Amino acid sequence: MTVTEIAIAGFGKIARDQHVPSIARSDAFRLAATVSRNARADGIPAFGDIADMIAARPDVTAVALCMPPQARFGYAVAAIEAGLDVLLEKPPGASVAEVKALTRTAKAKGCVLFATWHSRFAAGVSAAKAWLATRRVLSARITWREDVRHWHPGQDWIWEPGGLGVFDPGINALSILTEILPVPVHVTDAELEFPANRATPIAARLTMYGAGDVIVAADFDWRQTGPQTWDIEVETDVGTLRLSKGGAEVEAAGRRLVAGEALQSEYDGLYSRFAHLLARRESEVDVSPLVHVADAFMLARRIETDPFHD
Ligand code: NAP
């Protein structure tokens, strides 16, 4: 098997928690370098700038971009211009148009571009998709409620323009929804709650519509303490499908289809998919979850709420 020498750029929480262990477990990749302004990994050559890494390491042919979305585009352009294949953490960019621009640039340069949605690799997602494929969907409900202080301590970028606020986790639910529903839906109505001192929302409620009068209601909230909720319920003509724990568990019409653990195996599946795309020299870029978020911002009624302090 060909082993791809890969660099990770933006060496923060997700790079350490998920990318490094999954690369280490993969036969298809070897972590060859990190690119980060402040952080480094023990024993791995470290660069503070992507141009320096590209100049010093012609053996590195791929890079995983794990910095916050506001900075992703510049790194991606530098990598693609140098002929590197690129894996984008979610969300793939800070706007829909910049992701489309990257897609065009990657195609022109013959590079593989993989816009990842890690939640689509949760243990139950493919089973949920297969079960729904032969059913008539009537409606769906997303409940994605978590404690921002627990999951994002001190991460100022999530509150800055382009940081998405509560859609940073909420887009994971939308990435699952767009993967499993047999019909496309679009946002028709949205209500966003912005803390008085922040540029991004702490809570969002969306209504979506799809052909056949499918209605989806989504409730995203970052103020939930105690047990956390990452659930999607889909009503069909033959009963309810329930995805819980962020897509790790699935029950359909009262029968358990998959029982997994949250986050388990998502990134192993994601790197296996990247290896598959590299072997075929194919890109995979689905902007539909990002389009729903952009439409929510475009259509939303804005509600100002209490200031948020970490
Ligand atoms: P993070 O730890 O706050 O940031 C990652 C690293 O990116 C930082 O440590 C920083 O390293 C670098 N960085 C920050 N701002 C930058 C900028 N303006 N320009 C260049 N580099 C910058 O964030 P994270 O939690 O790992 O999340 C990063 C991405 O992964 C986000 O898109 C997020 O949605 C996604 N993600 C996160 C999780 C999670 O559980 N945390 C799960 C799945 C996906 P240096 O200071 O060393 O440059």
mmCIF file of C-alpha atoms and ligand atoms in Angstrom:
data_model
loop_
_atom_site.group_PDB
_atom_site.id
_atom_site.type_symbol
_atom_site.label_atom_id
_atom_site.label_comp_id
_atom_site.label_asym_id
_atom_site.label_seq_id
_atom_site.Cartn_x
_atom_site.Cartn_y
_atom_site.Cartn_z
ATOM 1 C CA MET A 1 0.000 0.000 0.000
ATOM 2 C CA THR A 2 1.173 3.554 -0.764
ATOM 3 C CA VAL A 3 1.833 5.544 2.403
ATOM 4 C CA THR A 4 1.002 9.246 2.123
ATOM 5 C CA GLU A 5 3.242 11.625 4.050
ATOM 6 C CA ILE A 6 0.749 14.028 5.610
ATOM 7 C CA ALA A 7 1.085 17.257 7.600
ATOM 8 C CA ILE A 8 -1.437 18.655 10.061
ATOM 9 C CA ALA A 9 -1.889 22.423 10.035
ATOM 10 C CA GLY A 10 -3.628 24.145 12.981
ATOM 11 C CA PHE A 11 -2.413 21.922 15.793
ATOM 12 C CA GLY A 12 -5.142 22.414 18.408
ATOM 13 C CA LYS A 13 -7.769 20.332 20.197
ATOM 14 C CA ILE A 14 -9.202 18.301 17.325
ATOM 15 C CA ALA A 15 -5.758 17.694 15.787
ATOM 16 C CA ARG A 16 -4.473 16.205 19.065
ATOM 17 C CA ASP A 17 -7.651 14.369 20.134
ATOM 18 C CA GLN A 18 -8.635 12.767 16.827
ATOM 19 C CA HIS A 19 -6.362 13.385 13.816
ATOM 20 C CA VAL A 20 -3.067 12.256 15.386
ATOM 21 C CA PRO A 21 -4.475 8.974 16.815
ATOM 22 C CA SER A 22 -6.358 8.121 13.601
ATOM 23 C CA ILE A 23 -3.297 8.831 11.406
ATOM 24 C CA ALA A 24 -1.226 6.653 13.781
ATOM 25 C CA ARG A 25 -3.742 3.783 13.407
ATOM 26 C CA SER A 26 -3.873 4.118 9.598
ATOM 27 C CA ASP A 27 -1.613 2.115 7.238
ATOM 28 C CA ALA A 28 -2.255 4.703 4.529
ATOM 29 C CA PHE A 29 -0.760 7.802 6.219
ATOM 30 C CA ARG A 30 2.323 8.849 8.160
ATOM 31 C CA LEU A 31 2.346 12.100 10.142
ATOM 32 C CA ALA A 32 5.377 13.879 8.665
ATOM 33 C CA ALA A 33 5.056 17.446 9.977
ATOM 34 C CA THR A 34 2.926 19.943 11.842
ATOM 35 C CA VAL A 35 2.263 23.543 10.858
ATOM 36 C CA SER A 36 1.132 25.698 13.758
ATOM 37 C CA ARG A 37 2.083 29.129 15.011
ATOM 38 C CA ASN A 38 2.510 28.053 18.641
ATOM 39 C CA ALA A 39 1.944 24.306 19.076
ATOM 40 C CA ARG A 40 4.012 21.231 18.124
ATOM 41 C CA ALA A 41 3.824 17.448 18.538
ATOM 42 C CA ASP A 42 6.603 15.523 20.301
ATOM 43 C CA GLY A 43 9.038 13.992 17.808
ATOM 44 C CA ILE A 44 7.362 15.445 14.689
ATOM 45 C CA PRO A 45 9.094 18.180 12.622
ATOM 46 C CA ALA A 46 7.282 21.452 13.324
ATOM 47 C CA PHE A 47 6.852 24.548 11.147
ATOM 48 C CA GLY A 48 5.265 27.876 12.062
ATOM 49 C CA ASP A 49 4.287 28.663 8.475
ATOM 50 C CA ILE A 50 2.866 26.519 5.669
ATOM 51 C CA ALA A 51 5.165 28.058 3.033
ATOM 52 C CA ASP A 52 8.223 27.006 5.097
ATOM 53 C CA MET A 53 6.867 23.455 5.427
ATOM 54 C CA ILE A 54 6.174 23.228 1.679
ATOM 55 C CA ALA A 55 9.687 24.485 0.857
ATOM 56 C CA ALA A 56 11.431 22.179 3.347
ATOM 57 C CA ARG A 57 9.371 18.989 2.849
ATOM 58 C CA PRO A 58 8.726 18.050 -0.797
ATOM 59 C CA ASP A 59 7.962 14.505 0.436
ATOM 60 C CA VAL A 60 4.764 15.785 2.113
ATOM 61 C CA THR A 61 1.967 15.372 -0.444
ATOM 62 C CA ALA A 62 -1.123 15.999 1.708
ATOM 63 C CA VAL A 63 -2.205 18.282 4.510
ATOM 64 C CA ALA A 64 -5.092 18.174 6.982
ATOM 65 C CA LEU A 65 -6.297 21.704 7.796
ATOM 66 C CA CYS A 66 -7.515 21.769 11.414
ATOM 67 C CA MET A 67 -7.465 25.474 12.245
ATOM 68 C CA PRO A 68 -10.694 27.457 12.858
ATOM 69 C CA PRO A 69 -12.741 28.072 9.700
ATOM 70 C CA GLN A 70 -11.888 31.775 9.370
ATOM 71 C CA ALA A 71 -8.241 30.910 8.577
ATOM 72 C CA ARG A 72 -8.793 27.782 6.480
ATOM 73 C CA PHE A 73 -9.056 29.321 3.000
ATOM 74 C CA GLY A 74 -5.594 30.942 2.979
ATOM 75 C CA TYR A 75 -3.885 27.720 4.093
ATOM 76 C CA ALA A 76 -5.879 25.686 1.556
ATOM 77 C CA VAL A 77 -4.941 27.964 -1.346
ATOM 78 C CA ALA A 78 -1.242 27.850 -0.360
ATOM 79 C CA ALA A 79 -1.358 24.044 -0.162
ATOM 80 C CA ILE A 80 -3.244 23.528 -3.429
ATOM 81 C CA GLU A 81 -1.055 26.027 -5.317
ATOM 82 C CA ALA A 82 1.906 23.894 -4.218
ATOM 83 C CA GLY A 83 0.178 20.753 -5.561
ATOM 84 C CA LEU A 84 -0.780 19.229 -2.195
ATOM 85 C CA ASP A 85 -3.921 17.176 -1.621
ATOM 86 C CA VAL A 86 -6.053 18.755 1.099
ATOM 87 C CA LEU A 87 -8.352 17.468 3.833
ATOM 88 C CA LEU A 88 -10.558 20.192 5.314
ATOM 89 C CA GLU A 89 -11.908 19.909 8.877
ATOM 90 C CA LYS A 90 -15.537 20.922 9.199
ATOM 91 C CA PRO A 91 -16.879 23.434 8.371
ATOM 92 C CA PRO A 92 -14.923 23.487 5.084
ATOM 93 C CA GLY A 93 -14.747 27.282 5.109
ATOM 94 C CA ALA A 94 -16.105 30.492 6.506
ATOM 95 C CA SER A 95 -18.398 31.001 3.496
ATOM 96 C CA VAL A 96 -20.015 28.898 0.775
ATOM 97 C CA ALA A 97 -18.346 30.814 -2.063
ATOM 98 C CA GLU A 98 -14.822 30.319 -0.722
ATOM 99 C CA VAL A 99 -15.359 26.544 -0.625
ATOM 100 C CA LYS A 100 -16.569 26.650 -4.232
ATOM 101 C CA ALA A 101 -13.477 28.670 -5.155
ATOM 102 C CA LEU A 102 -11.254 26.045 -3.489
ATOM 103 C CA THR A 103 -13.054 23.290 -5.372
ATOM 104 C CA ARG A 104 -12.323 25.042 -8.693
ATOM 105 C CA THR A 105 -8.683 25.677 -7.758
ATOM 106 C CA ALA A 106 -8.150 22.066 -6.660
ATOM 107 C CA LYS A 107 -9.660 20.786 -9.917
ATOM 108 C CA ALA A 108 -7.477 23.112 -11.995
ATOM 109 C CA LYS A 109 -4.344 21.961 -10.135
ATOM 110 C CA GLY A 110 -5.282 18.250 -10.195
ATOM 111 C CA CYS A 111 -5.344 18.077 -6.375
ATOM 112 C CA VAL A 112 -7.702 15.983 -4.261
ATOM 113 C CA LEU A 113 -9.910 18.114 -2.008
ATOM 114 C CA PHE A 114 -11.832 16.335 0.759
ATOM 115 C CA ALA A 115 -14.301 18.480 2.713
ATOM 116 C CA THR A 116 -14.902 16.252 5.728
ATOM 117 C CA TRP A 117 -18.017 15.933 7.857
ATOM 118 C CA HIS A 118 -16.810 13.709 10.709
ATOM 119 C CA SER A 119 -20.314 13.045 12.069
ATOM 120 C CA ARG A 120 -21.194 11.253 8.827
ATOM 121 C CA PHE A 121 -18.722 8.571 9.954
ATOM 122 C CA ALA A 122 -20.538 7.990 13.270
ATOM 123 C CA ALA A 123 -21.347 4.305 13.801
ATOM 124 C CA GLY A 124 -25.076 4.537 13.052
ATOM 125 C CA VAL A 125 -25.236 6.908 10.101
ATOM 126 C CA SER A 126 -24.899 4.437 7.216
ATOM 127 C CA ALA A 127 -27.482 2.083 8.805
ATOM 128 C CA ALA A 128 -29.884 5.012 9.288
ATOM 129 C CA LYS A 129 -29.425 6.068 5.668
ATOM 130 C CA ALA A 130 -30.028 2.532 4.383
ATOM 131 C CA TRP A 131 -33.168 2.109 6.544
ATOM 132 C CA LEU A 132 -34.642 5.434 5.423
ATOM 133 C CA ALA A 133 -33.875 4.844 1.730
ATOM 134 C CA THR A 134 -36.923 2.587 1.322
ATOM 135 C CA ARG A 135 -39.314 4.516 3.635
ATOM 136 C CA ARG A 136 -41.485 7.562 3.098
ATOM 137 C CA VAL A 137 -40.252 10.359 5.326
ATOM 138 C CA LEU A 138 -42.986 12.487 6.935
ATOM 139 C CA SER A 139 -41.009 14.781 9.245
ATOM 140 C CA ALA A 140 -37.819 15.055 11.273
ATOM 141 C CA ARG A 141 -36.667 16.730 14.464
ATOM 142 C CA ILE A 142 -33.086 17.628 15.426
ATOM 143 C CA THR A 143 -32.304 18.321 19.087
ATOM 144 C CA TRP A 144 -28.644 19.319 19.505
ATOM 145 C CA ARG A 145 -28.123 20.830 22.950
ATOM 146 C CA GLU A 146 -24.776 21.036 24.691
ATOM 147 C CA ASP A 147 -22.788 23.085 27.195
ATOM 148 C CA VAL A 148 -20.483 25.527 25.373
ATOM 149 C CA ARG A 149 -18.448 26.119 28.537
ATOM 150 C CA HIS A 150 -17.603 22.413 28.714
ATOM 151 C CA TRP A 151 -16.804 21.828 25.019
ATOM 152 C CA HIS A 152 -15.265 25.165 23.955
ATOM 153 C CA PRO A 153 -13.511 26.707 26.960
ATOM 154 C CA GLY A 154 -11.615 29.849 25.955
ATOM 155 C CA GLN A 155 -12.204 29.364 22.186
ATOM 156 C CA ASP A 156 -12.816 32.980 21.169
ATOM 157 C CA TRP A 157 -12.954 32.183 17.442
ATOM 158 C CA ILE A 158 -16.377 30.475 17.792
ATOM 159 C CA TRP A 159 -17.821 33.853 18.875
ATOM 160 C CA GLU A 160 -16.144 35.838 16.086
ATOM 161 C CA PRO A 161 -17.698 36.387 12.601
ATOM 162 C CA GLY A 162 -17.225 33.182 10.610
ATOM 163 C CA GLY A 163 -16.966 31.093 13.799
ATOM 164 C CA LEU A 164 -20.606 29.917 13.427
ATOM 165 C CA GLY A 165 -21.455 30.007 17.148
ATOM 166 C CA VAL A 166 -23.917 27.225 18.041
ATOM 167 C CA PHE A 167 -23.762 26.042 14.415
ATOM 168 C CA ASP A 168 -20.193 24.842 15.066
ATOM 169 C CA PRO A 169 -21.728 21.701 16.669
ATOM 170 C CA GLY A 170 -25.104 22.198 14.938
ATOM 171 C CA ILE A 171 -23.577 21.749 11.495
ATOM 172 C CA ASN A 172 -22.662 18.193 12.556
ATOM 173 C CA ALA A 173 -26.382 17.447 12.916
ATOM 174 C CA LEU A 174 -27.035 19.052 9.527
ATOM 175 C CA SER A 175 -24.255 16.951 7.984
ATOM 176 C CA ILE A 176 -26.000 13.803 9.253
ATOM 177 C CA LEU A 177 -29.454 15.002 8.178
ATOM 178 C CA THR A 178 -28.282 15.780 4.633
ATOM 179 C CA GLU A 179 -26.614 12.351 4.454
ATOM 180 C CA ILE A 180 -29.532 10.193 5.671
ATOM 181 C CA LEU A 181 -32.658 11.905 4.338
ATOM 182 C CA PRO A 182 -33.750 10.483 0.981
ATOM 183 C CA VAL A 183 -35.167 13.909 -0.015
ATOM 184 C CA PRO A 184 -33.327 17.250 -0.024
ATOM 185 C CA VAL A 185 -34.679 19.955 2.313
ATOM 186 C CA HIS A 186 -34.091 23.682 2.593
ATOM 187 C CA VAL A 187 -34.399 26.223 5.401
ATOM 188 C CA THR A 188 -37.627 28.225 5.310
ATOM 189 C CA ASP A 189 -37.583 29.933 8.687
ATOM 190 C CA ALA A 190 -35.014 30.620 11.395
ATOM 191 C CA GLU A 191 -34.694 32.287 14.776
ATOM 192 C CA LEU A 192 -31.204 32.999 16.142
ATOM 193 C CA GLU A 193 -30.351 34.131 19.679
ATOM 194 C CA PHE A 194 -27.204 36.263 19.908
ATOM 195 C CA PRO A 195 -25.628 37.132 23.275
ATOM 196 C CA ALA A 196 -25.497 40.937 23.497
ATOM 197 C CA ASN A 197 -21.667 40.883 23.578
ATOM 198 C CA ARG A 198 -21.031 38.278 20.833
ATOM 199 C CA ALA A 199 -21.081 38.142 17.003
ATOM 200 C CA THR A 200 -22.403 34.572 16.648
ATOM 201 C CA PRO A 201 -25.541 32.836 17.994
ATOM 202 C CA ILE A 202 -25.765 30.807 21.210
ATOM 203 C CA ALA A 203 -29.054 29.185 20.121
ATOM 204 C CA ALA A 204 -30.895 28.593 16.854
ATOM 205 C CA ARG A 205 -34.254 27.190 15.832
ATOM 206 C CA LEU A 206 -34.812 26.278 12.177
ATOM 207 C CA THR A 207 -37.688 25.008 10.090
ATOM 208 C CA MET A 208 -36.866 23.188 6.859
ATOM 209 C CA TYR A 209 -39.040 21.913 4.025
ATOM 210 C CA GLY A 210 -38.628 19.134 1.452
ATOM 211 C CA ALA A 211 -40.639 17.668 -1.443
ATOM 212 C CA GLY A 212 -43.605 15.575 -0.303
ATOM 213 C CA ASP A 213 -44.343 18.079 2.495
ATOM 214 C CA VAL A 214 -41.453 16.879 4.648
ATOM 215 C CA ILE A 215 -40.991 19.296 7.563
ATOM 216 C CA VAL A 216 -37.812 19.359 9.651
ATOM 217 C CA ALA A 217 -37.589 21.228 12.967
ATOM 218 C CA ALA A 218 -34.120 21.841 14.400
ATOM 219 C CA ASP A 219 -33.266 23.069 17.887
ATOM 220 C CA PHE A 220 -29.622 23.974 18.601
ATOM 221 C CA ASP A 221 -28.697 25.330 22.019
ATOM 222 C CA TRP A 222 -25.351 25.873 23.732
ATOM 223 C CA ARG A 223 -26.789 26.529 27.200
ATOM 224 C CA GLN A 224 -27.561 22.959 28.222
ATOM 225 C CA THR A 225 -25.851 21.822 31.404
ATOM 226 C CA GLY A 226 -26.164 18.262 32.760
ATOM 227 C CA PRO A 227 -26.836 15.471 30.242
ATOM 228 C CA GLN A 228 -26.046 16.527 26.659
ATOM 229 C CA THR A 229 -28.426 15.836 23.760
ATOM 230 C CA TRP A 230 -27.382 15.037 20.186
ATOM 231 C CA ASP A 231 -30.518 13.400 18.746
ATOM 232 C CA ILE A 232 -32.250 13.195 15.372
ATOM 233 C CA GLU A 233 -35.725 11.649 15.050
ATOM 234 C CA VAL A 234 -37.265 10.898 11.675
ATOM 235 C CA GLU A 235 -40.970 10.002 11.381
ATOM 236 C CA THR A 236 -41.754 7.667 8.472
ATOM 237 C CA ASP A 237 -44.779 5.788 7.142
ATOM 238 C CA VAL A 238 -43.659 2.667 9.054
ATOM 239 C CA GLY A 239 -42.454 4.162 12.344
ATOM 240 C CA THR A 240 -39.784 6.372 13.893
ATOM 241 C CA LEU A 241 -36.020 6.259 13.331
ATOM 242 C CA ARG A 242 -34.006 7.607 16.282
ATOM 243 C CA LEU A 243 -30.329 8.500 15.997
ATOM 244 C CA SER A 244 -28.797 9.406 19.346
ATOM 245 C CA LYS A 245 -25.341 10.148 20.836
ATOM 246 C CA GLY A 246 -24.444 12.190 17.750
ATOM 247 C CA GLY A 247 -25.221 9.348 15.338
ATOM 248 C CA ALA A 248 -23.569 6.529 17.306
ATOM 249 C CA GLU A 249 -26.843 4.754 18.194
ATOM 250 C CA VAL A 250 -29.780 3.973 15.937
ATOM 251 C CA GLU A 251 -33.191 2.556 16.679
ATOM 252 C CA ALA A 252 -35.810 2.113 13.957
ATOM 253 C CA ALA A 253 -39.480 1.169 14.451
ATOM 254 C CA GLY A 254 -38.658 0.063 18.005
ATOM 255 C CA ARG A 255 -35.665 -2.127 17.016
ATOM 256 C CA ARG A 256 -32.042 -1.296 17.905
ATOM 257 C CA LEU A 257 -29.942 -1.292 14.690
ATOM 258 C CA VAL A 258 -26.597 0.040 15.986
ATOM 259 C CA ALA A 259 -25.207 0.687 19.475
ATOM 260 C CA GLY A 260 -21.951 2.654 19.424
ATOM 261 C CA GLU A 261 -20.149 5.284 21.478
ATOM 262 C CA ALA A 262 -20.113 9.021 20.652
ATOM 263 C CA LEU A 263 -17.089 9.988 18.452
ATOM 264 C CA GLN A 264 -15.928 6.336 18.375
ATOM 265 C CA SER A 265 -14.323 5.494 15.026
ATOM 266 C CA GLU A 266 -15.471 8.684 13.254
ATOM 267 C CA TYR A 267 -11.945 9.817 12.375
ATOM 268 C CA ASP A 268 -10.685 6.330 11.474
ATOM 269 C CA GLY A 269 -13.494 6.179 8.918
ATOM 270 C CA LEU A 270 -12.711 9.682 7.737
ATOM 271 C CA TYR A 271 -9.017 8.876 7.057
ATOM 272 C CA SER A 272 -9.979 5.635 5.383
ATOM 273 C CA ARG A 273 -12.244 7.649 3.057
ATOM 274 C CA PHE A 274 -9.399 10.110 2.356
ATOM 275 C CA ALA A 275 -7.121 7.195 1.403
ATOM 276 C CA HIS A 276 -9.853 5.889 -0.918
ATOM 277 C CA LEU A 277 -10.203 9.322 -2.593
ATOM 278 C CA LEU A 278 -6.424 9.685 -2.966
ATOM 279 C CA ALA A 279 -6.139 6.251 -4.584
ATOM 280 C CA ARG A 280 -8.767 7.292 -7.150
ATOM 281 C CA ARG A 281 -7.585 10.935 -7.430
ATOM 282 C CA GLU A 282 -11.176 12.049 -6.690
ATOM 283 C CA SER A 283 -12.354 15.041 -4.675
ATOM 284 C CA GLU A 284 -15.382 15.008 -2.361
ATOM 285 C CA VAL A 285 -16.936 18.355 -1.466
ATOM 286 C CA ASP A 286 -20.547 18.579 -0.285
ATOM 287 C CA VAL A 287 -21.448 22.101 0.826
ATOM 288 C CA SER A 288 -25.095 21.318 1.668
ATOM 289 C CA PRO A 289 -24.681 21.515 5.505
ATOM 290 C CA LEU A 290 -22.895 24.871 5.101
ATOM 291 C CA VAL A 291 -25.627 26.129 2.740
ATOM 292 C CA HIS A 292 -28.256 25.421 5.438
ATOM 293 C CA VAL A 293 -26.265 27.451 7.962
ATOM 294 C CA ALA A 294 -25.765 30.297 5.488
ATOM 295 C CA ASP A 295 -29.505 30.282 4.674
ATOM 296 C CA ALA A 296 -30.346 30.328 8.386
ATOM 297 C CA PHE A 297 -28.214 33.469 8.805
ATOM 298 C CA MET A 298 -29.894 34.968 5.717
ATOM 299 C CA LEU A 299 -33.492 34.230 6.795
ATOM 300 C CA ALA A 300 -33.220 34.576 10.558
ATOM 301 C CA ARG A 301 -35.173 36.696 12.933
ATOM 302 C CA ARG A 302 -32.493 37.957 15.353
ATOM 303 C CA ILE A 303 -33.112 37.905 19.104
ATOM 304 C CA GLU A 304 -30.664 39.551 21.495
ATOM 305 C CA THR A 305 -30.105 37.609 24.721
ATOM 306 C CA ASP A 306 -27.954 37.794 27.900
ATOM 307 C CA PRO A 307 -24.247 38.553 27.404
ATOM 308 C CA PHE A 308 -22.068 35.425 27.449
ATOM 309 C CA HIS A 309 -18.904 35.210 29.567
ATOM 310 C CA ASP A 310 -16.674 32.100 29.586
HETATM 311 P P1 NAP B 1 -8.663 25.152 18.472
HETATM 312 O O1 NAP B 1 -8.002 24.133 19.320
HETATM 313 O O2 NAP B 1 -9.153 26.398 19.126
HETATM 314 O O3 NAP B 1 -7.760 25.663 17.252
HETATM 315 C C1 NAP B 1 -6.937 24.853 16.497
HETATM 316 C C2 NAP B 1 -5.600 25.520 16.271
HETATM 317 O O4 NAP B 1 -5.659 26.349 15.125
HETATM 318 C C3 NAP B 1 -5.157 26.455 17.393
HETATM 319 O O5 NAP B 1 -4.589 25.705 18.415
HETATM 320 C C4 NAP B 1 -4.173 27.374 16.684
HETATM 321 O O6 NAP B 1 -2.865 26.826 16.744
HETATM 322 C C5 NAP B 1 -4.678 27.379 15.261
HETATM 323 N N1 NAP B 1 -5.339 28.649 14.987
HETATM 324 C C6 NAP B 1 -6.227 29.322 15.732
HETATM 325 N N2 NAP B 1 -6.591 30.468 15.140
HETATM 326 C C7 NAP B 1 -5.887 30.532 14.013
HETATM 327 C C8 NAP B 1 -5.783 31.493 12.979
HETATM 328 N N3 NAP B 1 -6.513 32.608 12.993
HETATM 329 N N4 NAP B 1 -4.951 31.247 11.983
HETATM 330 C C9 NAP B 1 -4.227 30.129 11.956
HETATM 331 N N5 NAP B 1 -4.262 29.176 12.910
HETATM 332 C C10 NAP B 1 -5.096 29.382 13.916
HETATM 333 O O7 NAP B 1 -9.880 24.541 17.684
HETATM 334 P P2 NAP B 1 -10.369 23.026 17.519
HETATM 335 O O8 NAP B 1 -11.354 22.724 18.587
HETATM 336 O O9 NAP B 1 -9.234 22.099 17.305
HETATM 337 O O10 NAP B 1 -11.234 23.199 16.179
HETATM 338 C C11 NAP B 1 -10.605 23.425 14.936
HETATM 339 C C12 NAP B 1 -11.565 23.002 13.839
HETATM 340 O O11 NAP B 1 -11.922 21.639 14.044
HETATM 341 C C13 NAP B 1 -12.874 23.810 13.835
HETATM 342 O O12 NAP B 1 -13.289 24.053 12.529
HETATM 343 C C14 NAP B 1 -13.859 22.875 14.546
HETATM 344 O O13 NAP B 1 -15.188 23.077 14.111
HETATM 345 C C15 NAP B 1 -13.327 21.521 14.107
HETATM 346 N N6 NAP B 1 -13.691 20.441 15.054
HETATM 347 C C16 NAP B 1 -13.464 20.585 16.395
HETATM 348 C C17 NAP B 1 -13.882 19.572 17.269
HETATM 349 C C18 NAP B 1 -13.643 19.648 18.749
HETATM 350 O O14 NAP B 1 -14.161 18.786 19.478
HETATM 351 N N7 NAP B 1 -12.875 20.593 19.280
HETATM 352 C C19 NAP B 1 -14.515 18.426 16.756
HETATM 353 C C20 NAP B 1 -14.653 18.310 15.385
HETATM 354 C C21 NAP B 1 -14.254 19.314 14.543
HETATM 355 P P3 NAP B 1 -1.567 27.802 16.704
HETATM 356 O O15 NAP B 1 -1.853 28.943 17.645
HETATM 357 O O16 NAP B 1 -0.452 26.941 17.162
HETATM 358 O O17 NAP B 1 -1.437 28.266 15.276
#
